PDB file of C-alpha atoms in Angstrom:
ATOM      1  CA  MET A 389      59.780 110.559  25.638  1.00  0.00           C
ATOM      2  CA  PRO A 390      57.758 107.613  26.713  1.00  0.00           C
ATOM      3  CA  TYR A 391      59.178 105.522  24.236  1.00  0.00           C
ATOM      4  CA  LEU A 392      62.556 106.349  25.635  1.00  0.00           C
ATOM      5  CA  PHE A 393      61.576 105.669  29.305  1.00  0.00           C
ATOM      6  CA  GLY A 394      60.137 102.361  28.240  1.00  0.00           C
ATOM      7  CA  GLY A 395      63.242 101.540  26.552  1.00  0.00           C
ATOM      8  CA  LEU A 396      65.395 102.133  29.564  1.00  0.00           C
ATOM      9  CA  VAL A 397      62.892  99.968  31.795  1.00  0.00           C
ATOM     10  CA  LEU A 398      63.258  97.365  29.434  1.00  0.00           C
ATOM     11  CA  LEU A 399      66.993  97.651  29.079  1.00  0.00           C
ATOM     12  CA  ASN A 400      67.231  97.989  32.880  1.00  0.00           C
ATOM     13  CA  ALA A 401      65.033  94.621  33.188  1.00  0.00           C
ATOM     14  CA  MET A 402      67.242  92.614  30.882  1.00  0.00           C
ATOM     15  CA  THR A 403      70.546  93.970  32.449  1.00  0.00           C
ATOM     16  CA  LEU A 404      69.045  92.782  35.833  1.00  0.00           C
ATOM     17  CA  GLY A 405      68.014  89.314  34.430  1.00  0.00           C
ATOM     18  CA  TYR A 406      71.470  88.693  33.055  1.00  0.00           C
ATOM     19  CA  TYR A 407      73.235  89.364  36.309  1.00  0.00           C
ATOM     20  CA  LEU A 408      70.728  87.464  38.296  1.00  0.00           C
ATOM     21  CA  PHE A 409      70.184  84.214  36.076  1.00  0.00           C
ATOM     22  CA  TYR A 410      72.828  83.904  33.253  1.00  0.00           C
ATOM     23  CA  GLN A 411      76.262  85.400  34.680  1.00  0.00           C
ATOM     24  CA  PRO A 412      78.306  82.594  36.132  1.00  0.00           C
ATOM     25  CA  THR A 413      79.452  82.934  39.854  1.00  0.00           C
ATOM     26  CA  LEU A 414      82.428  83.300  40.618  1.00  0.00           C
ATOM     27  CA  SER A 415      84.052  82.107  44.165  1.00  0.00           C
ATOM     28  CA  THR A 416      86.530  84.135  45.818  1.00  0.00           C
ATOM     29  CA  GLN A 417      89.183  83.685  48.475  1.00  0.00           C
ATOM     30  CA  SER A 418      87.085  85.409  51.054  1.00  0.00           C
ATOM     31  CA  LEU A 419      83.884  83.444  50.111  1.00  0.00           C
ATOM     32  CA  GLU A 420      85.653  80.064  50.418  1.00  0.00           C
ATOM     33  CA  SER A 421      86.854  80.970  53.685  1.00  0.00           C
ATOM     34  CA  ALA A 422      83.329  82.166  54.843  1.00  0.00           C
ATOM     35  CA  ARG A 423      81.936  78.846  53.513  1.00  0.00           C
ATOM     36  CA  ALA A 424      84.715  76.867  55.699  1.00  0.00           C
ATOM     37  CA  GLU A 425      83.793  78.695  58.646  1.00  0.00           C
ATOM     38  CA  ILE A 426      79.965  78.372  58.347  1.00  0.00           C
ATOM     39  CA  VAL A 427      80.405  74.197  57.401  1.00  0.00           C
ATOM     40  CA  GLN A 428      82.061  73.702  60.882  1.00  0.00           C
ATOM     41  CA  PRO A 429      79.843  73.456  63.939  1.00  0.00           C
ATOM     42  CA  LEU A 430      79.813  76.156  66.513  1.00  0.00           C
ATOM     43  CA  PRO A 431      80.848  75.425  70.071  1.00  0.00           C
ATOM     44  CA  TYR A 432      77.662  75.323  72.379  1.00  0.00           C
ATOM     45  CA  THR A 433      77.782  75.923  76.267  1.00  0.00           C
ATOM     46  CA  ASN A 434      74.653  75.524  78.045  1.00  0.00           C
ATOM     47  CA  SER A 435      74.389  78.618  80.404  1.00  0.00           C
ATOM     48  CA  ALA A 436      71.163  77.566  81.939  1.00  0.00           C
ATOM     49  CA  LYS A 437      72.980  76.538  84.929  1.00  0.00           C
ATOM     50  CA  PHE A 438      74.610  79.649  85.574  1.00  0.00           C
ATOM     51  CA  ILE A 439      71.180  81.506  85.742  1.00  0.00           C
ATOM     52  CA  PRO A 440      70.194  82.636  89.391  1.00  0.00           C
ATOM     53  CA  PRO A 441      66.799  81.340  90.850  1.00  0.00           C
ATOM     54  CA  ALA A 442      63.946  83.427  90.610  1.00  0.00           C
ATOM     55  CA  ILE A 443      63.439  85.814  93.257  1.00  0.00           C
ATOM     56  CA  GLY A 444      61.000  84.273  96.103  1.00  0.00           C
ATOM     57  CA  SER A 445      61.812  80.496  94.908  1.00  0.00           C
ATOM     58  CA  LYS A 446      63.117  78.041  97.465  1.00  0.00           C
ATOM     59  CA  ASP A 447      66.057  76.824  95.535  1.00  0.00           C
TER      60      ASP A 447
END
Protein backbone atom coordinates (compact mmCIF):
# COMPACT_ATOMS: atom_id res chain seq x y z
CA MET A 1 0.00 0.00 0.00
CA PRO A 2 2.81 2.51 0.66
CA TYR A 3 4.17 1.84 -2.82
CA LEU A 4 0.79 2.57 -4.36
CA PHE A 5 0.51 5.84 -2.42
CA GLY A 6 4.06 6.82 -3.37
CA GLY A 7 3.38 6.02 -7.00
CA LEU A 8 0.25 8.14 -7.01
CA VAL A 9 2.11 11.05 -5.40
CA LEU A 10 4.85 10.76 -8.01
CA LEU A 11 2.32 10.58 -10.85
CA ASN A 12 0.53 13.63 -9.46
CA ALA A 13 3.81 15.58 -9.25
CA MET A 14 4.72 14.66 -12.82
CA THR A 15 1.28 15.69 -14.10
CA LEU A 16 1.45 19.00 -12.25
CA GLY A 17 4.94 19.65 -13.61
CA TYR A 18 3.75 18.99 -17.14
CA TYR A 19 0.81 21.36 -16.89
CA LEU A 20 2.86 24.09 -15.21
CA PHE A 21 6.05 24.02 -17.28
CA TYR A 22 5.78 22.02 -20.50
CA GLN A 23 2.27 22.57 -21.83
CA PRO A 24 2.14 25.44 -24.34
CA THR A 25 -0.12 28.28 -23.31
CA LEU A 26 -3.08 29.02 -25.54
CA SER A 27 -4.42 32.54 -26.01
CA THR A 28 -8.19 32.73 -26.07
CA GLN A 29 -10.41 35.59 -27.17
CA SER A 30 -11.29 36.52 -23.58
CA LEU A 31 -7.61 36.56 -22.62
CA GLU A 32 -6.75 38.85 -25.53
CA SER A 33 -9.57 41.25 -24.67
CA ALA A 34 -8.49 41.33 -21.02
CA ARG A 35 -4.91 42.10 -22.03
CA ALA A 36 -6.12 44.91 -24.30
CA GLU A 37 -8.07 46.44 -21.41
CA ILE A 38 -5.09 46.25 -19.06
CA VAL A 39 -2.62 47.82 -21.50
CA GLN A 40 -4.71 50.96 -21.99
CA PRO A 41 -4.29 53.57 -19.23
CA LEU A 42 -7.02 54.09 -16.68
CA PRO A 43 -8.65 57.51 -16.38
CA TYR A 44 -7.54 59.36 -13.25
CA THR A 45 -9.51 61.98 -11.38
CA ASN A 46 -8.02 63.85 -8.43
CA SER A 47 -10.81 63.72 -5.86
CA ALA A 48 -8.83 65.49 -3.10
CA LYS A 49 -10.40 68.84 -3.98
CA PHE A 50 -13.88 67.45 -3.20
CA ILE A 51 -13.02 66.43 0.37
CA PRO A 52 -14.56 68.81 2.92
CA PRO A 53 -12.21 70.55 5.35
CA ALA A 54 -11.51 68.93 8.70
CA ILE A 55 -13.76 69.95 11.54
CA GLY A 56 -12.28 72.88 13.44
CA SER A 57 -10.04 74.14 10.60
CA LYS A 58 -10.11 77.74 9.39
CA ASP A 59 -10.58 76.84 5.67
